[in-house]
Short mmCIF file of C-alpha atoms in Angstrom, two decimals:
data_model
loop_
_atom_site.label_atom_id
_atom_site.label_comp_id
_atom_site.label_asym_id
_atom_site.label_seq_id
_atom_site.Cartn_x
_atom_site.Cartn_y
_atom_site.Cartn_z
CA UNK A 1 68.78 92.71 74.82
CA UNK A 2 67.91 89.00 75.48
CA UNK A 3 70.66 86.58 76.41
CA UNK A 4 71.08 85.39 72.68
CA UNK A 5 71.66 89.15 71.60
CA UNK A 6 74.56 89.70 74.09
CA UNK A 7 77.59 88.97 72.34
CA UNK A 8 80.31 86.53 74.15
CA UNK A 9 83.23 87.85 76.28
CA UNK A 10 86.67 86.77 76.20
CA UNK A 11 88.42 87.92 79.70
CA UNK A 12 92.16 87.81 79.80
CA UNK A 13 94.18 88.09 82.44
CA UNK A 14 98.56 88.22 82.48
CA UNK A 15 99.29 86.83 85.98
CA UNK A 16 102.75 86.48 87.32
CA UNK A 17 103.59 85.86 91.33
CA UNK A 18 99.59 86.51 92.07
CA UNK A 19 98.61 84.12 94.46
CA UNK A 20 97.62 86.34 97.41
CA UNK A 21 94.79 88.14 94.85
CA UNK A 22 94.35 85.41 91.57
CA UNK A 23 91.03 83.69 93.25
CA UNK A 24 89.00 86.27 94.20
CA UNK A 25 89.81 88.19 90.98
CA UNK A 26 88.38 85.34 89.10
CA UNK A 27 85.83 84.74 91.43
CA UNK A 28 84.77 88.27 90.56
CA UNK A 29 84.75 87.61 86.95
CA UNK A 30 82.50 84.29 87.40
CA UNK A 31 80.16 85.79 89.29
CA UNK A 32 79.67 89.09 86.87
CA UNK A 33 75.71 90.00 86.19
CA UNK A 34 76.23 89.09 82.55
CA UNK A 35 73.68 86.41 80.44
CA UNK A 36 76.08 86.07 77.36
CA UNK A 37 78.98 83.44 77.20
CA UNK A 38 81.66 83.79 78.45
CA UNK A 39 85.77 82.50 78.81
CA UNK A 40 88.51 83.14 81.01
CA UNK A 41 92.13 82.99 79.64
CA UNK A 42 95.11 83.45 82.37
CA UNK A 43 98.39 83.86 80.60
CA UNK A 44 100.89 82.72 83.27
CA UNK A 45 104.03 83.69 83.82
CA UNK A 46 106.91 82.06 85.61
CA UNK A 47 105.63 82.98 89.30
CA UNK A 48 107.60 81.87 92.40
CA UNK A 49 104.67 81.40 94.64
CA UNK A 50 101.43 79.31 94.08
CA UNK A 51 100.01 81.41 91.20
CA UNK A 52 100.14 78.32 88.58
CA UNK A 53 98.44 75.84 91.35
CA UNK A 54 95.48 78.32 92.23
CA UNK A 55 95.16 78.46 88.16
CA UNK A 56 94.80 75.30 88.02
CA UNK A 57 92.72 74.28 90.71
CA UNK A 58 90.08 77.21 89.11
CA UNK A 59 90.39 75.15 85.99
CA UNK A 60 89.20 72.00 87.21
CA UNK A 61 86.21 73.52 89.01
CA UNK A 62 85.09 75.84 86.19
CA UNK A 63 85.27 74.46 82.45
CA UNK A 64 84.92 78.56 81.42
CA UNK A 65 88.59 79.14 82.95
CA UNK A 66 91.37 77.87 80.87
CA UNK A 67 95.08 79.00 80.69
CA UNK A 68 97.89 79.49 78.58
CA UNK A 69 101.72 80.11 78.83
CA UNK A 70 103.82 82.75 78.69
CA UNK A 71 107.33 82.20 79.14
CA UNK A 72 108.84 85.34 79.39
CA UNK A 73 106.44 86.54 81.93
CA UNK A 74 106.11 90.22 80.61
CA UNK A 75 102.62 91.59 80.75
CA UNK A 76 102.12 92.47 76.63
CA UNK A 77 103.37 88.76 76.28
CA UNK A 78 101.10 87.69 77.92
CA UNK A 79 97.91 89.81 76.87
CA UNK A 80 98.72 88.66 73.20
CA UNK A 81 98.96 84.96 73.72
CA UNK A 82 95.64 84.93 76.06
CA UNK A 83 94.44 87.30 73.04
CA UNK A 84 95.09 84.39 70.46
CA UNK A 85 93.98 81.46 72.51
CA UNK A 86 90.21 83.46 73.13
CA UNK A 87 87.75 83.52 70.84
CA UNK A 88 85.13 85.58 71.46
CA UNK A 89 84.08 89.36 69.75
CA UNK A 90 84.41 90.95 73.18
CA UNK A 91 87.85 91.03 75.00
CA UNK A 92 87.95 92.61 78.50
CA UNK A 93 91.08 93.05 80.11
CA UNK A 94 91.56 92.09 83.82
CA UNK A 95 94.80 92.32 86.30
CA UNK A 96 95.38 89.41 89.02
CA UNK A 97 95.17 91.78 91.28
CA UNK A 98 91.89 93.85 89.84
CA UNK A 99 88.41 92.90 91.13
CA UNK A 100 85.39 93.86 88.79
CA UNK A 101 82.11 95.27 89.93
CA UNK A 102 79.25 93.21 89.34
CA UNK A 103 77.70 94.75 86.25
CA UNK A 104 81.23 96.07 84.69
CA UNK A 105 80.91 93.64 81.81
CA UNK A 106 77.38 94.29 81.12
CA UNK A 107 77.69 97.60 81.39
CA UNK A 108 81.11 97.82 79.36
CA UNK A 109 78.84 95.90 76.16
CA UNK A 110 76.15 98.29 76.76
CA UNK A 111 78.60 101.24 76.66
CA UNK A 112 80.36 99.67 73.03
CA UNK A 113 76.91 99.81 71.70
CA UNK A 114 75.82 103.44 72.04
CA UNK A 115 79.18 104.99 71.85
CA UNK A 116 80.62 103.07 68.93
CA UNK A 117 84.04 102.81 71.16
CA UNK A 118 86.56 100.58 70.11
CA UNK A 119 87.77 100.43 73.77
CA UNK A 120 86.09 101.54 77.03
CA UNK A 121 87.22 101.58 80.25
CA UNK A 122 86.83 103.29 83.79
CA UNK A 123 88.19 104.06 87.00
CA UNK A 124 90.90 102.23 88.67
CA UNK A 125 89.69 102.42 92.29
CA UNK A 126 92.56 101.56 94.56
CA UNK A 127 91.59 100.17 97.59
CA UNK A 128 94.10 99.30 100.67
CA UNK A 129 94.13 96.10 103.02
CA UNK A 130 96.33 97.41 105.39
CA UNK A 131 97.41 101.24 106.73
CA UNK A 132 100.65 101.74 104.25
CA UNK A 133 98.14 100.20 101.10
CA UNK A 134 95.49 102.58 102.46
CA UNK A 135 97.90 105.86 101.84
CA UNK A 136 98.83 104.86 98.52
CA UNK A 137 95.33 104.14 97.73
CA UNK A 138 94.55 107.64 98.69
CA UNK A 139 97.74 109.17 96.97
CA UNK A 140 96.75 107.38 93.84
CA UNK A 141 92.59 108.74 93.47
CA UNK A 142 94.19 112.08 94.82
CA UNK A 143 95.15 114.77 92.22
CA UNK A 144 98.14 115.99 93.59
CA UNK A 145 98.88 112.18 93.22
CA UNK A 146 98.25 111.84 89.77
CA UNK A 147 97.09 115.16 87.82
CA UNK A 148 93.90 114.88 85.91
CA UNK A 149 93.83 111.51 84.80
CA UNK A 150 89.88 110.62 84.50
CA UNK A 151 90.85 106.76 85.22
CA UNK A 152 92.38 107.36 88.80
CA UNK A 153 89.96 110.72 90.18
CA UNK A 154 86.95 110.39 88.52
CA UNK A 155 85.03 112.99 85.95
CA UNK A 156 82.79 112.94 83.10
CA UNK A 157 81.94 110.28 80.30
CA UNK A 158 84.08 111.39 77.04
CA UNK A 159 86.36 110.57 74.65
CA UNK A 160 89.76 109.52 76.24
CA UNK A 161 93.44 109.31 75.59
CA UNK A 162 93.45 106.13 77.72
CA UNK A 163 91.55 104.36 79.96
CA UNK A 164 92.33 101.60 82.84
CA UNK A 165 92.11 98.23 81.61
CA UNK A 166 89.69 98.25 78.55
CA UNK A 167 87.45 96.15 77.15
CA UNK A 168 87.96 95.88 73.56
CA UNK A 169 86.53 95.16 70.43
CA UNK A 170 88.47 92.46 69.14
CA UNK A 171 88.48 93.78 65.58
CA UNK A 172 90.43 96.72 67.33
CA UNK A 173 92.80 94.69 68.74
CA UNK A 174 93.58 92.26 65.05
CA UNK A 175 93.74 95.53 63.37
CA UNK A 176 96.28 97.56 65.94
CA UNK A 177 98.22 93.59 66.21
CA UNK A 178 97.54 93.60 69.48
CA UNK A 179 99.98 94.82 72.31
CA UNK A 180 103.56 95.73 71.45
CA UNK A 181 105.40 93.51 72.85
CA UNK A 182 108.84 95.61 73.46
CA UNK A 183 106.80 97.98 75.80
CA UNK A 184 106.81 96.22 79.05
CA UNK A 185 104.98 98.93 80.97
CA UNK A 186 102.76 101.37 79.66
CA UNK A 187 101.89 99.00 76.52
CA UNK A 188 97.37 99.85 77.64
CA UNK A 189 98.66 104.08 76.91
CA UNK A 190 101.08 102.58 73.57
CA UNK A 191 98.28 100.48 72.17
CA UNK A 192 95.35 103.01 72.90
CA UNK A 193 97.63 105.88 71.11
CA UNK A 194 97.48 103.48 68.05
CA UNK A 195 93.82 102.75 67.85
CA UNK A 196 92.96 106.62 68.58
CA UNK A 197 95.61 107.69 65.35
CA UNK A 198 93.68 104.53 62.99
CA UNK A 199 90.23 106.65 64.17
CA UNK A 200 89.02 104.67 66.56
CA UNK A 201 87.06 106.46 70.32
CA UNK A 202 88.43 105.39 73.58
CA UNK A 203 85.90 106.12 75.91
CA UNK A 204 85.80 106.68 79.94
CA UNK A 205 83.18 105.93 81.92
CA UNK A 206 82.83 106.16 85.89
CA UNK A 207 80.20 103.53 85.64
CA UNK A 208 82.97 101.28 85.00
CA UNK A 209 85.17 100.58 87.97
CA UNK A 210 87.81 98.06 88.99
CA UNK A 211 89.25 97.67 92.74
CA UNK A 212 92.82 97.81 92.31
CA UNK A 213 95.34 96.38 95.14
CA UNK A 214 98.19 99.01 95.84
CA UNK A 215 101.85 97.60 95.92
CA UNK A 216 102.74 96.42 99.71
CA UNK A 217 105.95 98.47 99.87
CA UNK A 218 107.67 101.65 99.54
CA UNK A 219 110.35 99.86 97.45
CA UNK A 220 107.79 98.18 95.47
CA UNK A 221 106.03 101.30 94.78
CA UNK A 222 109.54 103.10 94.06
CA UNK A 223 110.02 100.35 91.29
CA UNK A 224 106.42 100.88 89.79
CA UNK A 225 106.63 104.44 89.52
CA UNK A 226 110.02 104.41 87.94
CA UNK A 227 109.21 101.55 85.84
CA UNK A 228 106.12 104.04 84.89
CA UNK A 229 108.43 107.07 83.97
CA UNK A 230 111.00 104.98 82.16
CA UNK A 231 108.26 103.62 79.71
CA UNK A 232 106.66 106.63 79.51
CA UNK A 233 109.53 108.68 78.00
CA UNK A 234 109.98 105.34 75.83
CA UNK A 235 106.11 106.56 74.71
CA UNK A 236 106.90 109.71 73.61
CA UNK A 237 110.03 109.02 71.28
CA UNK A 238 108.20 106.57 69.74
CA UNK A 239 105.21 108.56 69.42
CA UNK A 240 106.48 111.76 68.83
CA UNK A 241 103.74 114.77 69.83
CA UNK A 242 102.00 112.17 72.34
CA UNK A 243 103.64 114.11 75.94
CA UNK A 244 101.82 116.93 77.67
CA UNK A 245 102.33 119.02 80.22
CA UNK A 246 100.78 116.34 83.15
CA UNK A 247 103.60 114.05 82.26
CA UNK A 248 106.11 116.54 82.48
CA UNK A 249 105.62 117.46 86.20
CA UNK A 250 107.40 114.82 87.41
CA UNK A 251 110.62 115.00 86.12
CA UNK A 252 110.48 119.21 86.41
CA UNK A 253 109.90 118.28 90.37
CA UNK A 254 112.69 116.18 90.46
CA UNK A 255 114.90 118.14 88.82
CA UNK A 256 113.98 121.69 90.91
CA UNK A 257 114.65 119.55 94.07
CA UNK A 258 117.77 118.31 93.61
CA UNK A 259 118.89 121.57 92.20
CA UNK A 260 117.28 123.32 95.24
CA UNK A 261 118.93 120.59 97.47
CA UNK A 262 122.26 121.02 95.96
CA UNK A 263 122.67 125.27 95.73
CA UNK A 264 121.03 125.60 99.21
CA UNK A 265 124.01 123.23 100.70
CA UNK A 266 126.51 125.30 98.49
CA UNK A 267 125.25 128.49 97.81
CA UNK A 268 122.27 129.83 99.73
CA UNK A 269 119.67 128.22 101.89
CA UNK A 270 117.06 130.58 100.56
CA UNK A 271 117.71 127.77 97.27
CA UNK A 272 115.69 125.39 100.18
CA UNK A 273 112.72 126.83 99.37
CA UNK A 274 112.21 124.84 96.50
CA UNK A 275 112.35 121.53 98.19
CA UNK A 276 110.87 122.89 101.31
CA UNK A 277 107.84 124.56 99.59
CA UNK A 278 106.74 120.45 97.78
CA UNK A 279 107.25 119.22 100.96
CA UNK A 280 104.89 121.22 102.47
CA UNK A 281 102.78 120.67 99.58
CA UNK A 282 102.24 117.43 99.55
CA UNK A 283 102.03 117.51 103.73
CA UNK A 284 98.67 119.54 103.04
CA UNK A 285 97.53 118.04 100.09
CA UNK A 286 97.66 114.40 101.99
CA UNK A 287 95.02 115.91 104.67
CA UNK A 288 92.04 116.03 102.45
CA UNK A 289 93.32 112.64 100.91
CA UNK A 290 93.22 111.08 103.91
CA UNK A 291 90.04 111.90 104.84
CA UNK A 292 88.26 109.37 106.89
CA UNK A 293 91.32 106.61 107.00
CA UNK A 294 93.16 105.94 109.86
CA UNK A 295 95.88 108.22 111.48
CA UNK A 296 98.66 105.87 110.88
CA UNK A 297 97.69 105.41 106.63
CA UNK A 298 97.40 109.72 106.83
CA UNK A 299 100.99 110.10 107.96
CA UNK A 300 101.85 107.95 105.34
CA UNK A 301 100.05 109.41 102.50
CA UNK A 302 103.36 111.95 101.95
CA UNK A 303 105.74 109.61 101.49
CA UNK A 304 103.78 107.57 99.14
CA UNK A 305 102.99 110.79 97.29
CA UNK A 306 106.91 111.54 97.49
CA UNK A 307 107.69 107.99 96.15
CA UNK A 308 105.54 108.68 93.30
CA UNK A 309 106.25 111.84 92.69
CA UNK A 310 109.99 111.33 92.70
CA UNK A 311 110.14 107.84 90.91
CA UNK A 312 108.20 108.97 88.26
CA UNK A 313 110.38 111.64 87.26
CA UNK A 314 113.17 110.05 88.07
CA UNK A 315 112.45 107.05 85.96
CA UNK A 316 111.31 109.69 82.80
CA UNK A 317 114.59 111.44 82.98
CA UNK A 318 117.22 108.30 83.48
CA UNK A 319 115.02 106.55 80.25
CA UNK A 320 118.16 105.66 77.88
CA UNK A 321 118.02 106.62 74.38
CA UNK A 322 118.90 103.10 73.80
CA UNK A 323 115.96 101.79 74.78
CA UNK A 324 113.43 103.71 72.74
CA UNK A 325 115.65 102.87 70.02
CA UNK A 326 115.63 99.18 70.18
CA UNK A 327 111.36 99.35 70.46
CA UNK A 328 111.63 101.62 67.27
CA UNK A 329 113.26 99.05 65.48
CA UNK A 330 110.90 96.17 66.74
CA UNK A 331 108.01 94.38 65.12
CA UNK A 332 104.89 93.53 66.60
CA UNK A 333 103.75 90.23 65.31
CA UNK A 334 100.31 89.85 63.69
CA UNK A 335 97.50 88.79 65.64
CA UNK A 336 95.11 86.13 64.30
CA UNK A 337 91.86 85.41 65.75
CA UNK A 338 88.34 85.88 65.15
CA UNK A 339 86.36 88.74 63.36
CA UNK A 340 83.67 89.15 64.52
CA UNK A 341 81.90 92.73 66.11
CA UNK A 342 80.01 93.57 68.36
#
């Protein structure tokens, strides 16, 4: 295609307390090997730290950045109202804290083209700065991490349930009305399951990757993991049929440990073999993981498997009732926009 032929790219990014990451995440979207137009619209949120000065200071030196507000500082919020201030056919979605390889707009049009995808996306590649962000970098591409998910390890192009990210046909997005807002984590799996039951491919590609910046903390971890689980059940009531197996693992883990825990304090130690045989588990599966990092991030690879592990099903299993019920009841407002395809 010649530069005319390669349609124009809205990038939105929801950004909230980013200002260790924001820069060089748009500096990676500047500089992307891409001869169509393009636009970058930050949604920000109420962040304590510098995020809104760095936003604007990437304003003033590039007329292709602009930004919009988002009051409540939730991440759907926020991807709808940068969704309704672009304008182009193309919309790729991009975290403050994600950094895009060179060609992955280029290659994400390319990929729309000959699949006929109404979203594509790729791998999530986690990558550390320090020894405990190293671990959970390793815990997270690792498959006793996180199953078989295609996005995190790897695999084969193919049809997907979801993908990391996405870059969208906007058509997709007007017609699904964008991003439910009442799902404040795991709205990318909620919106994908929509657009997959309208008809419309989700596609994975390991050509596409993103470098993804692991949370600095056990404690921040703990809260993303159970923040996971808790949406995740909130997924499944709402979409009845959408759970497997993969995201049942968790909470059965949980749930065998304490029990194991419990009876082999009360009853008989031999009920220690439950808790003793994941430990031991996740002790060996952190060696290959590790492979190559440091000794200090391999000794911590367990415990960020552990915080995963645990948080996860933790969060699926304390998931009120409550709260699926009040996102059952909600309304996603329309999205307006242009219609253009690709």
């Amino acid at each position: 295609m010649s530069a005319a032929q390669y349609p124009a790219v809205s990038v939105i990014m929801p950004v909230l307390d980013e200002e260790r990451h924001l820069r060089n995440s748009v500096r990676h979207i500047l500089e992307q090997e891409y001869p169509g137009e393009m636009e970058v619209v930050i949604a920000l949120g109420p962040s304590a730290d510098r995020t809104d000065e760095i936003a604007a200071e990437l304003v003033a030196e590039d007329p292709r950045v602009h930004t919009v507000p988002n009051p409540t500082g939730r991440t759907p919020a926020a991807l709808n109202a940068a969704i309704k201030a672009s304008r182009h056919p193309v919309v790729v979605r991009v975290d403050g804290h994600g950094m895009l390889s060179p060609n992955y707009i280029a290659t994400a049009v390319r990929l729309l083209e000959e699949t006929g995808a109404q979203n594509v996306g790729g791998i999530m590649h986690a990558e550390g700065e320090n020894a405990w962000e190293d671990a959970v970098a390793a815990a997270m591409t690792s498959k006793i991490g996180v199953g078989n998910a295609a996005f995190h390890t790897g695999g084969q192009a193919g049809p997907a349930e979801t993908v990391y990210l996405g870059v969208f046909r906007r058509e997709a997005l007007e017609r699904a009305d964008g991003y439910n807002v009442e799902f404040i984590r795991a709205q990318d799996w909620e919106l994908n399951f929509r657009i997959r039951e309208a008809g419309g491919l989700i596609w994975f590609s390991p050509e596409l990757k993103v470098q993804y910046r692991p949370r600095p903390t056990v404690k921040a971890l703990a809260k993303q993991y159970k923040d996971y689980g808790r949406w995740r059940h909130v997924v499944a009531r709402y979409h009845a049929g959408s759970i497997n197996l993969r995201y049942l693992a968790p909470p059965t883990a949980v749930v065998a440990i304490a029990a194991g825990l419990v009876l082999g304090a009360a009853v008989t130690p031999w009920a220690l073999v439950v808790p003793g045989g994941y430990l031991a588990a996740i002790v060996a599966g952190s060696l290959p993981a590790g492979k190559g990092l440091s000794l200090k991030a391999r000794a911590q690879i367990p415990v960020a498997l552990a915080t995963m592990h645990m948080c996860w099903g933790f969060g699926f299993l304390t998931s009120p009732r409550s709260l699926a019920k009040r996102v059952i009841a909600s309304r996603r407002p329309a999205m307006t926009g242009s219609s253009e395809t690709v």
